[in-house]
Amino acid sequence: MTQEAKITPEAIKKFREDKRLSQQQLASMLNVGVASLSRWENGTKEPTGPAAAILAALIGGASVGGMLGVGLVGSGYAIYRLLKERFEGEEKETK
């Protein structure tokens, strides 16, 4: 992941809280454990792989394929697409 694409613990937590998600809910959506998400939010670990790319795209509006340096195939892209549709739909409804 490039330096400009780094996701801060604060950004992850703010995103989760803004979307009114529990750690369990977001962890499930990203297909990671709650302990991993908790470590990302408290800054002891950084997200990697598809979860990092999905978070970067959702939080910062970056391209998922660009974040990984390749096109995403399979479940990573499907998870991203579902999350993006869900959150964009919520934003449209609240405006």
Short mmCIF file of C-alpha atoms in Angstrom, two decimals:
data_model
loop_
_atom_site.label_atom_id
_atom_site.label_comp_id
_atom_site.label_asym_id
_atom_site.label_seq_id
_atom_site.Cartn_x
_atom_site.Cartn_y
_atom_site.Cartn_z
CA MET A 1 0.00 0.00 0.00
CA THR A 2 1.31 3.44 -0.82
CA GLN A 3 1.96 6.03 1.85
CA GLU A 4 -0.88 8.30 0.71
CA ALA A 5 -3.28 5.39 0.94
CA LYS A 6 -2.51 4.66 4.60
CA ILE A 7 -5.63 4.48 6.68
CA THR A 8 -5.38 5.89 10.19
CA PRO A 9 -6.92 4.19 13.22
CA GLU A 10 -9.02 7.31 13.74
CA ALA A 11 -10.37 7.16 10.18
CA ILE A 12 -11.42 3.54 10.57
CA LYS A 13 -13.21 4.21 13.84
CA LYS A 14 -14.86 7.40 12.52
CA PHE A 15 -16.05 5.58 9.40
CA ARG A 16 -17.51 2.75 11.49
CA GLU A 17 -19.22 5.11 13.92
CA ASP A 18 -20.52 7.38 11.14
CA LYS A 19 -22.13 4.34 9.53
CA ARG A 20 -23.47 3.26 12.93
CA LEU A 21 -21.78 -0.12 12.78
CA SER A 22 -20.48 -2.16 15.67
CA GLN A 23 -16.98 -3.58 15.44
CA GLN A 24 -18.59 -7.00 14.94
CA GLN A 25 -20.68 -5.77 12.02
CA LEU A 26 -17.80 -4.10 10.18
CA ALA A 27 -15.45 -7.00 10.87
CA SER A 28 -18.01 -9.40 9.43
CA MET A 29 -18.45 -7.22 6.34
CA LEU A 30 -14.69 -7.18 5.80
CA ASN A 31 -14.38 -10.90 6.55
CA VAL A 32 -11.94 -10.35 9.42
CA GLY A 33 -12.11 -11.00 13.14
CA VAL A 34 -13.26 -8.45 15.67
CA ALA A 35 -9.84 -8.61 17.32
CA SER A 36 -8.20 -7.54 14.04
CA LEU A 37 -10.58 -4.61 13.62
CA SER A 38 -9.99 -3.59 17.24
CA ARG A 39 -6.22 -3.62 16.68
CA TRP A 40 -6.65 -1.47 13.56
CA GLU A 41 -8.72 1.05 15.51
CA ASN A 42 -6.28 1.24 18.42
CA GLY A 43 -3.27 1.46 16.12
CA THR A 44 -1.42 -1.69 17.17
CA LYS A 45 -1.80 -3.23 13.69
CA GLU A 46 -2.59 -1.99 10.18
CA PRO A 47 -5.10 -3.58 7.83
CA THR A 48 -3.60 -5.54 4.93
CA GLY A 49 -4.75 -7.29 1.79
CA PRO A 50 -8.29 -7.00 0.47
CA ALA A 51 -9.62 -5.57 3.76
CA ALA A 52 -7.11 -2.71 3.56
CA ALA A 53 -8.00 -2.01 -0.06
CA ILE A 54 -11.71 -2.06 0.69
CA LEU A 55 -11.32 0.25 3.69
CA ALA A 56 -9.14 2.64 1.70
CA ALA A 57 -11.68 2.76 -1.08
CA LEU A 58 -14.64 3.23 1.26
CA ILE A 59 -12.97 5.79 3.50
CA GLY A 60 -10.85 7.67 0.99
CA GLY A 61 -12.62 7.05 -2.28
CA ALA A 62 -9.58 5.31 -3.80
CA SER A 63 -9.81 2.64 -6.47
CA VAL A 64 -9.71 -0.87 -5.05
CA GLY A 65 -7.72 -2.20 -8.02
CA GLY A 66 -5.30 0.68 -7.72
CA MET A 67 -4.80 0.05 -4.03
CA LEU A 68 -3.75 -3.55 -4.65
CA GLY A 69 -1.88 -2.77 -7.82
CA VAL A 70 -3.99 -5.37 -9.63
CA GLY A 71 -7.63 -5.95 -10.39
CA LEU A 72 -9.55 -7.62 -7.60
CA VAL A 73 -11.30 -10.84 -8.44
CA GLY A 74 -13.58 -13.03 -6.41
CA SER A 75 -14.81 -12.27 -2.93
CA GLY A 76 -12.68 -9.16 -2.29
CA TYR A 77 -14.33 -7.23 -5.10
CA ALA A 78 -17.77 -8.62 -4.27
CA ILE A 79 -17.45 -7.47 -0.64
CA TYR A 80 -16.26 -4.04 -1.76
CA ARG A 81 -19.12 -3.65 -4.24
CA LEU A 82 -21.75 -4.65 -1.67
CA LEU A 83 -20.35 -2.31 0.97
CA LYS A 84 -20.02 0.57 -1.48
CA GLU A 85 -23.60 0.13 -2.67
CA ARG A 86 -24.88 -0.07 0.88
CA PHE A 87 -23.05 3.02 2.12
CA GLU A 88 -23.73 5.11 -0.96
CA GLY A 89 -27.40 4.20 -0.66
CA GLU A 90 -27.46 5.33 2.97
CA GLU A 91 -25.85 8.65 2.10
CA LYS A 92 -28.38 9.30 -0.66
CA GLU A 93 -31.26 8.50 1.68
CA THR A 94 -30.04 10.89 4.38
CA LYS A 95 -29.52 13.86 2.03
#
